[in-house]
Amino acid sequence: MNALRLISFFNDCATRNDDMVLATVVDTGGSTYSKRGDLMLISSSGQFCGMLSGGCLEGDLVARSKRLLECHESELACYDLSPDDELWGLGVGCEGTMQVLMQPLFARDSYEPFAAIKSAWSGRTSASIVLSSEHSIEVEPYPSLLVMGAGPDSEPLARFAVELGWHCVVTDHREAYIENRRFGDFVESRCITVEQMSHDLDLTQFDMALVMSHHLVSDRSYLAQLAATEIGYIGLLGPPNRRDRLLEELGDSAKSLAGRLRAPAGLELGGRGPGPIAVEIIAEMQRFLAG
């Protein structure tokens, strides 16, 4: 589930005062594509964002949403795919069950309960959101990644982060680097001097940080500022001897990086070049987030 794309879809619909339907997985059994808390938004025109199955249930959910918007009622849709028949059934083969709560969202009601879910996503702590008298879900904030260095190798990294639904901010002290990057939607890029980073950005909002300016003096300053934070994952590009030199130059502040610094950043998957290396780094970050 990509919270950023759901928020963008919601904002576009809300700007037009369009009615929507929120489809939330509230219970599952066996093997299913989605799990409890996964969401899908469906507009009054039948457009949707998010997937609760591999594509087999979305058509039925869209059809149901049109009726619910007309009658202004919620509905619990129950799907039992365990006895699914290849010829007459959906042919999914998941052999699981799924209960999906479908709720109309109207502008007059401030688009609740999705508005509360949206607010929880952008927060810093998990929140319990009440959907109905019988159902509630736990909402976790979307992960936030700070990338320090906007070289060409930052582009695939930022795009992969967005695909995973992470909020990604890329900074660089070189204006030309920022202006010449094509990060795509949802990535915030800012030109900030190295020394001002901790002053111009609220570093407490980030779960992960990656130092990749490829400039020794800048990387040392970045690490010094990150050492004073509680960011759980701090990645550094470059070989071990470069890492050791930077840690030695940091002196006592390097001690606070212990257990948090991954250097060289990334899992060893055998890749070379910006794309494969970005995959390795993103994979290590995902493993960190998974605990």
PDB file of N, CA and C in Angstrom, residues 95-165:
ATOM      1  N   GLU A  95      -6.792 -19.072  -2.236  1.00  0.00           N
ATOM      2  CA  GLU A  95      -7.295 -19.948  -1.178  1.00  0.00           C
ATOM      3  C   GLU A  95      -7.356 -19.228   0.161  1.00  0.00           C
ATOM      4  N   GLY A  96      -7.897 -18.010   0.157  1.00  0.00           N
ATOM      5  CA  GLY A  96      -8.044 -17.237   1.381  1.00  0.00           C
ATOM      6  C   GLY A  96      -9.375 -16.523   1.424  1.00  0.00           C
ATOM      7  N   THR A  97      -9.654 -15.902   2.554  1.00  0.00           N
ATOM      8  CA  THR A  97     -10.874 -15.119   2.712  1.00  0.00           C
ATOM      9  C   THR A  97     -10.504 -13.686   3.079  1.00  0.00           C
ATOM     10  N   MET A  98     -11.364 -12.752   2.676  1.00  0.00           N
ATOM     11  CA  MET A  98     -11.097 -11.339   2.927  1.00  0.00           C
ATOM     12  C   MET A  98     -12.406 -10.604   3.170  1.00  0.00           C
ATOM     13  N   GLN A  99     -12.420  -9.795   4.219  1.00  0.00           N
ATOM     14  CA  GLN A  99     -13.565  -8.935   4.493  1.00  0.00           C
ATOM     15  C   GLN A  99     -13.150  -7.484   4.265  1.00  0.00           C
ATOM     16  N   VAL A 100     -13.900  -6.800   3.433  1.00  0.00           N
ATOM     17  CA  VAL A 100     -13.568  -5.431   3.046  1.00  0.00           C
ATOM     18  C   VAL A 100     -14.714  -4.500   3.439  1.00  0.00           C
ATOM     19  N   LEU A 101     -14.422  -3.549   4.302  1.00  0.00           N
ATOM     20  CA  LEU A 101     -15.415  -2.552   4.690  1.00  0.00           C
ATOM     21  C   LEU A 101     -15.398  -1.428   3.662  1.00  0.00           C
ATOM     22  N   MET A 102     -16.558  -1.165   3.047  1.00  0.00           N
ATOM     23  CA  MET A 102     -16.673  -0.135   2.020  1.00  0.00           C
ATOM     24  C   MET A 102     -17.518   1.014   2.559  1.00  0.00           C
ATOM     25  N   GLN A 103     -16.930   2.205   2.577  1.00  0.00           N
ATOM     26  CA  GLN A 103     -17.590   3.366   3.162  1.00  0.00           C
ATOM     27  C   GLN A 103     -17.584   4.551   2.208  1.00  0.00           C
ATOM     28  N   PRO A 104     -18.748   5.119   1.919  1.00  0.00           N
ATOM     29  CA  PRO A 104     -18.785   6.342   1.105  1.00  0.00           C
ATOM     30  C   PRO A 104     -18.109   7.495   1.835  1.00  0.00           C
ATOM     31  N   LEU A 105     -17.393   8.311   1.075  1.00  0.00           N
ATOM     32  CA  LEU A 105     -16.734   9.501   1.619  1.00  0.00           C
ATOM     33  C   LEU A 105     -17.353  10.720   0.945  1.00  0.00           C
ATOM     34  N   PHE A 106     -17.924  11.612   1.748  1.00  0.00           N
ATOM     35  CA  PHE A 106     -18.579  12.799   1.208  1.00  0.00           C
ATOM     36  C   PHE A 106     -17.910  14.068   1.726  1.00  0.00           C
ATOM     37  N   ALA A 107     -17.893  15.085   0.878  1.00  0.00           N
ATOM     38  CA  ALA A 107     -17.283  16.357   1.268  1.00  0.00           C
ATOM     39  C   ALA A 107     -17.991  16.953   2.478  1.00  0.00           C
ATOM     40  N   ARG A 108     -19.299  16.782   2.551  1.00  0.00           N
ATOM     41  CA  ARG A 108     -20.053  17.361   3.672  1.00  0.00           C
ATOM     42  C   ARG A 108     -19.645  16.760   5.014  1.00  0.00           C
ATOM     43  N   ASP A 109     -19.068  15.558   4.968  1.00  0.00           N
ATOM     44  CA  ASP A 109     -18.595  14.892   6.187  1.00  0.00           C
ATOM     45  C   ASP A 109     -17.084  15.008   6.340  1.00  0.00           C
ATOM     46  N   SER A 110     -16.497  15.940   5.602  1.00  0.00           N
ATOM     47  CA  SER A 110     -15.041  16.166   5.633  1.00  0.00           C
ATOM     48  C   SER A 110     -14.252  14.923   5.244  1.00  0.00           C
ATOM     49  N   TYR A 111     -14.893  14.079   4.426  1.00  0.00           N
ATOM     50  CA  TYR A 111     -14.254  12.860   3.907  1.00  0.00           C
ATOM     51  C   TYR A 111     -13.736  11.942   5.020  1.00  0.00           C
ATOM     52  N   GLU A 112     -14.415  11.945   6.145  1.00  0.00           N
ATOM     53  CA  GLU A 112     -14.036  11.003   7.202  1.00  0.00           C
ATOM     54  C   GLU A 112     -14.582   9.605   6.885  1.00  0.00           C
ATOM     55  N   PRO A 113     -13.865   8.539   7.262  1.00  0.00           N
ATOM     56  CA  PRO A 113     -12.688   8.551   8.154  1.00  0.00           C
ATOM     57  C   PRO A 113     -11.335   8.658   7.442  1.00  0.00           C
ATOM     58  N   PHE A 114     -11.328   8.834   6.099  1.00  0.00           N
ATOM     59  CA  PHE A 114     -10.036   8.859   5.422  1.00  0.00           C
ATOM     60  C   PHE A 114      -9.218  10.081   5.812  1.00  0.00           C
ATOM     61  N   ALA A 115      -9.872  11.199   6.096  1.00  0.00           N
ATOM     62  CA  ALA A 115      -9.126  12.396   6.491  1.00  0.00           C
ATOM     63  C   ALA A 115      -8.300  12.125   7.745  1.00  0.00           C
ATOM     64  N   ALA A 116      -8.849  11.333   8.671  1.00  0.00           N
ATOM     65  CA  ALA A 116      -8.111  10.987   9.889  1.00  0.00           C
ATOM     66  C   ALA A 116      -6.951  10.055   9.571  1.00  0.00           C
ATOM     67  N   ILE A 117      -7.161   9.137   8.629  1.00  0.00           N
ATOM     68  CA  ILE A 117      -6.092   8.223   8.212  1.00  0.00           C
ATOM     69  C   ILE A 117      -4.963   9.009   7.568  1.00  0.00           C
ATOM     70  N   LYS A 118      -5.305   9.942   6.714  1.00  0.00           N
ATOM     71  CA  LYS A 118      -4.304  10.785   6.054  1.00  0.00           C
ATOM     72  C   LYS A 118      -3.472  11.544   7.072  1.00  0.00           C
ATOM     73  N   SER A 119      -4.121  12.090   8.094  1.00  0.00           N
ATOM     74  CA  SER A 119      -3.411  12.833   9.134  1.00  0.00           C
ATOM     75  C   SER A 119      -2.467  11.912   9.909  1.00  0.00           C
ATOM     76  N   ALA A 120      -2.903  10.687  10.177  1.00  0.00           N
ATOM     77  CA  ALA A 120      -2.072   9.744  10.928  1.00  0.00           C
ATOM     78  C   ALA A 120      -0.850   9.328  10.119  1.00  0.00           C
ATOM     79  N   TRP A 121      -1.008   9.179   8.820  1.00  0.00           N
ATOM     80  CA  TRP A 121       0.129   8.803   7.967  1.00  0.00           C
ATOM     81  C   TRP A 121       1.258   9.818   8.049  1.00  0.00           C
ATOM     82  N   SER A 122       0.924  11.080   8.125  1.00  0.00           N
ATOM     83  CA  SER A 122       1.942  12.131   8.125  1.00  0.00           C
ATOM     84  C   SER A 122       2.428  12.472   9.526  1.00  0.00           C
ATOM     85  N   GLY A 123       1.959  11.730  10.527  1.00  0.00           N
ATOM     86  CA  GLY A 123       2.397  11.966  11.895  1.00  0.00           C
ATOM     87  C   GLY A 123       3.687  11.232  12.201  1.00  0.00           C
ATOM     88  N   ARG A 124       4.018  11.147  13.482  1.00  0.00           N
ATOM     89  CA  ARG A 124       5.256  10.480  13.891  1.00  0.00           C
ATOM     90  C   ARG A 124       5.013   9.259  14.761  1.00  0.00           C
ATOM     91  N   THR A 125       3.746   9.026  15.155  1.00  0.00           N
ATOM     92  CA  THR A 125       3.426   7.857  15.965  1.00  0.00           C
ATOM     93  C   THR A 125       2.210   7.159  15.385  1.00  0.00           C
ATOM     94  N   SER A 126       2.089   5.866  15.672  1.00  0.00           N
ATOM     95  CA  SER A 126       0.947   5.106  15.180  1.00  0.00           C
ATOM     96  C   SER A 126      -0.330   5.604  15.841  1.00  0.00           C
ATOM     97  N   ALA A 127      -1.459   5.382  15.167  1.00  0.00           N
ATOM     98  CA  ALA A 127      -2.741   5.851  15.678  1.00  0.00           C
ATOM     99  C   ALA A 127      -3.819   4.821  15.383  1.00  0.00           C
ATOM    100  N   SER A 128      -4.755   4.697  16.298  1.00  0.00           N
ATOM    101  CA  SER A 128      -5.904   3.816  16.085  1.00  0.00           C
ATOM    102  C   SER A 128      -7.035   4.644  15.492  1.00  0.00           C
ATOM    103  N   ILE A 129      -7.492   4.258  14.300  1.00  0.00           N
ATOM    104  CA  ILE A 129      -8.538   5.001  13.602  1.00  0.00           C
ATOM    105  C   ILE A 129      -9.832   4.189  13.626  1.00  0.00           C
ATOM    106  N   VAL A 130     -10.884   4.799  14.129  1.00  0.00           N
ATOM    107  CA  VAL A 130     -12.188   4.149  14.182  1.00  0.00           C
ATOM    108  C   VAL A 130     -12.876   4.302  12.830  1.00  0.00           C
ATOM    109  N   LEU A 131     -13.190   3.187  12.205  1.00  0.00           N
ATOM    110  CA  LEU A 131     -13.882   3.202  10.916  1.00  0.00           C
ATOM    111  C   LEU A 131     -15.392   3.150  11.097  1.00  0.00           C
ATOM    112  N   SER A 132     -15.839   2.329  12.030  1.00  0.00           N
ATOM    113  CA  SER A 132     -17.268   2.165  12.306  1.00  0.00           C
ATOM    114  C   SER A 132     -17.405   1.687  13.744  1.00  0.00           C
ATOM    115  N   SER A 133     -18.620   1.420  14.154  1.00  0.00           N
ATOM    116  CA  SER A 133     -18.842   0.946  15.523  1.00  0.00           C
ATOM    117  C   SER A 133     -18.238  -0.422  15.759  1.00  0.00           C
ATOM    118  N   GLU A 134     -17.941  -1.148  14.685  1.00  0.00           N
ATOM    119  CA  GLU A 134     -17.421  -2.503  14.818  1.00  0.00           C
ATOM    120  C   GLU A 134     -15.991  -2.666  14.336  1.00  0.00           C
ATOM    121  N   HIS A 135     -15.471  -1.676  13.627  1.00  0.00           N
ATOM    122  CA  HIS A 135     -14.157  -1.858  13.021  1.00  0.00           C
ATOM    123  C   HIS A 135     -13.246  -0.648  13.253  1.00  0.00           C
ATOM    124  N   SER A 136     -11.984  -0.951  13.512  1.00  0.00           N
ATOM    125  CA  SER A 136     -10.940   0.072  13.613  1.00  0.00           C
ATOM    126  C   SER A 136      -9.647  -0.526  13.081  1.00  0.00           C
ATOM    127  N   ILE A 137      -8.697   0.333  12.731  1.00  0.00           N
ATOM    128  CA  ILE A 137      -7.412  -0.126  12.217  1.00  0.00           C
ATOM    129  C   ILE A 137      -6.295   0.683  12.863  1.00  0.00           C
ATOM    130  N   GLU A 138      -5.107   0.090  12.898  1.00  0.00           N
ATOM    131  CA  GLU A 138      -3.926   0.794  13.348  1.00  0.00           C
ATOM    132  C   GLU A 138      -3.199   1.368  12.136  1.00  0.00           C
ATOM    133  N   VAL A 139      -2.899   2.649  12.177  1.00  0.00           N
ATOM    134  CA  VAL A 139      -2.249   3.323  11.057  1.00  0.00           C
ATOM    135  C   VAL A 139      -0.843   3.736  11.462  1.00  0.00           C
ATOM    136  N   GLU A 140       0.135   3.297  10.689  1.00  0.00           N
ATOM    137  CA  GLU A 140       1.525   3.642  10.939  1.00  0.00           C
ATOM    138  C   GLU A 140       1.951   4.796  10.030  1.00  0.00           C
ATOM    139  N   PRO A 141       2.708   5.758  10.533  1.00  0.00           N
ATOM    140  CA  PRO A 141       3.203   6.845   9.670  1.00  0.00           C
ATOM    141  C   PRO A 141       4.056   6.283   8.538  1.00  0.00           C
ATOM    142  N   TYR A 142       3.994   6.938   7.381  1.00  0.00           N
ATOM    143  CA  TYR A 142       4.845   6.464   6.291  1.00  0.00           C
ATOM    144  C   TYR A 142       6.302   6.805   6.602  1.00  0.00           C
ATOM    145  N   PRO A 143       7.242   5.926   6.221  1.00  0.00           N
ATOM    146  CA  PRO A 143       8.659   6.164   6.509  1.00  0.00           C
ATOM    147  C   PRO A 143       9.172   7.408   5.793  1.00  0.00           C
ATOM    148  N   SER A 144      10.166   8.048   6.401  1.00  0.00           N
ATOM    149  CA  SER A 144      10.767   9.250   5.816  1.00  0.00           C
ATOM    150  C   SER A 144      12.257   9.033   5.619  1.00  0.00           C
ATOM    151  N   LEU A 145      12.741   9.396   4.432  1.00  0.00           N
ATOM    152  CA  LEU A 145      14.146   9.223   4.070  1.00  0.00           C
ATOM    153  C   LEU A 145      14.761  10.559   3.678  1.00  0.00           C
ATOM    154  N   LEU A 146      15.910  10.865   4.259  1.00  0.00           N
ATOM    155  CA  LEU A 146      16.678  12.058   3.901  1.00  0.00           C
ATOM    156  C   LEU A 146      17.914  11.616   3.132  1.00  0.00           C
ATOM    157  N   VAL A 147      18.054  12.131   1.913  1.00  0.00           N
ATOM    158  CA  VAL A 147      19.208  11.822   1.068  1.00  0.00           C
ATOM    159  C   VAL A 147      20.058  13.079   0.964  1.00  0.00           C
ATOM    160  N   MET A 148      21.302  12.993   1.394  1.00  0.00           N
ATOM    161  CA  MET A 148      22.204  14.152   1.377  1.00  0.00           C
ATOM    162  C   MET A 148      23.215  13.966   0.261  1.00  0.00           C
ATOM    163  N   GLY A 149      22.935  14.625  -0.855  1.00  0.00           N
ATOM    164  CA  GLY A 149      23.738  14.488  -2.057  1.00  0.00           C
ATOM    165  C   GLY A 149      22.837  14.184  -3.239  1.00  0.00           C
ATOM    166  N   ALA A 150      22.831  15.081  -4.219  1.00  0.00           N
ATOM    167  CA  ALA A 150      21.917  14.949  -5.351  1.00  0.00           C
ATOM    168  C   ALA A 150      22.666  14.630  -6.634  1.00  0.00           C
ATOM    169  N   GLY A 151      23.644  13.726  -6.553  1.00  0.00           N
ATOM    170  CA  GLY A 151      24.323  13.284  -7.759  1.00  0.00           C
ATOM    171  C   GLY A 151      23.410  12.421  -8.607  1.00  0.00           C
ATOM    172  N   PRO A 152      23.854  12.029  -9.794  1.00  0.00           N
ATOM    173  CA  PRO A 152      23.016  11.197 -10.674  1.00  0.00           C
ATOM    174  C   PRO A 152      22.555   9.900 -10.028  1.00  0.00           C
ATOM    175  N   ASP A 153      23.359   9.355  -9.093  1.00  0.00           N
ATOM    176  CA  ASP A 153      22.977   8.089  -8.461  1.00  0.00           C
ATOM    177  C   ASP A 153      21.867   8.261  -7.429  1.00  0.00           C
ATOM    178  N   SER A 154      21.483   9.509  -7.143  1.00  0.00           N
ATOM    179  CA  SER A 154      20.375   9.726  -6.207  1.00  0.00           C
ATOM    180  C   SER A 154      19.016   9.541  -6.878  1.00  0.00           C
ATOM    181  N   GLU A 155      18.967   9.646  -8.198  1.00  0.00           N
ATOM    182  CA  GLU A 155      17.685   9.556  -8.903  1.00  0.00           C
ATOM    183  C   GLU A 155      17.016   8.189  -8.743  1.00  0.00           C
ATOM    184  N   PRO A 156      17.683   7.061  -9.081  1.00  0.00           N
ATOM    185  CA  PRO A 156      17.008   5.780  -8.895  1.00  0.00           C
ATOM    186  C   PRO A 156      16.680   5.492  -7.443  1.00  0.00           C
ATOM    187  N   LEU A 157      17.524   5.932  -6.531  1.00  0.00           N
ATOM    188  CA  LEU A 157      17.276   5.710  -5.115  1.00  0.00           C
ATOM    189  C   LEU A 157      15.980   6.393  -4.675  1.00  0.00           C
ATOM    190  N   ALA A 158      15.817   7.649  -5.063  1.00  0.00           N
ATOM    191  CA  ALA A 158      14.612   8.395  -4.695  1.00  0.00           C
ATOM    192  C   ALA A 158      13.373   7.794  -5.337  1.00  0.00           C
ATOM    193  N   ARG A 159      13.485   7.349  -6.579  1.00  0.00           N
ATOM    194  CA  ARG A 159      12.326   6.758  -7.255  1.00  0.00           C
ATOM    195  C   ARG A 159      11.911   5.449  -6.593  1.00  0.00           C
ATOM    196  N   PHE A 160      12.879   4.619  -6.213  1.00  0.00           N
ATOM    197  CA  PHE A 160      12.546   3.376  -5.524  1.00  0.00           C
ATOM    198  C   PHE A 160      11.869   3.663  -4.184  1.00  0.00           C
ATOM    199  N   ALA A 161      12.367   4.679  -3.472  1.00  0.00           N
ATOM    200  CA  ALA A 161      11.782   5.040  -2.186  1.00  0.00           C
ATOM    201  C   ALA A 161      10.318   5.432  -2.345  1.00  0.00           C
ATOM    202  N   VAL A 162      10.026   6.207  -3.377  1.00  0.00           N
ATOM    203  CA  VAL A 162       8.656   6.637  -3.633  1.00  0.00           C
ATOM    204  C   VAL A 162       7.768   5.451  -3.966  1.00  0.00           C
ATOM    205  N   GLU A 163       8.287   4.495  -4.743  1.00  0.00           N
ATOM    206  CA  GLU A 163       7.504   3.316  -5.091  1.00  0.00           C
ATOM    207  C   GLU A 163       7.113   2.519  -3.851  1.00  0.00           C
ATOM    208  N   LEU A 164       7.926   2.613  -2.806  1.00  0.00           N
ATOM    209  CA  LEU A 164       7.626   1.923  -1.556  1.00  0.00           C
ATOM    210  C   LEU A 164       6.745   2.757  -0.632  1.00  0.00           C
ATOM    211  N   GLY A 165       6.406   3.968  -1.070  1.00  0.00           N
ATOM    212  CA  GLY A 165       5.535   4.813  -0.260  1.00  0.00           C
ATOM    213  C   GLY A 165       6.256   5.604   0.799  1.00  0.00           C
TER     214      GLY A 165
END
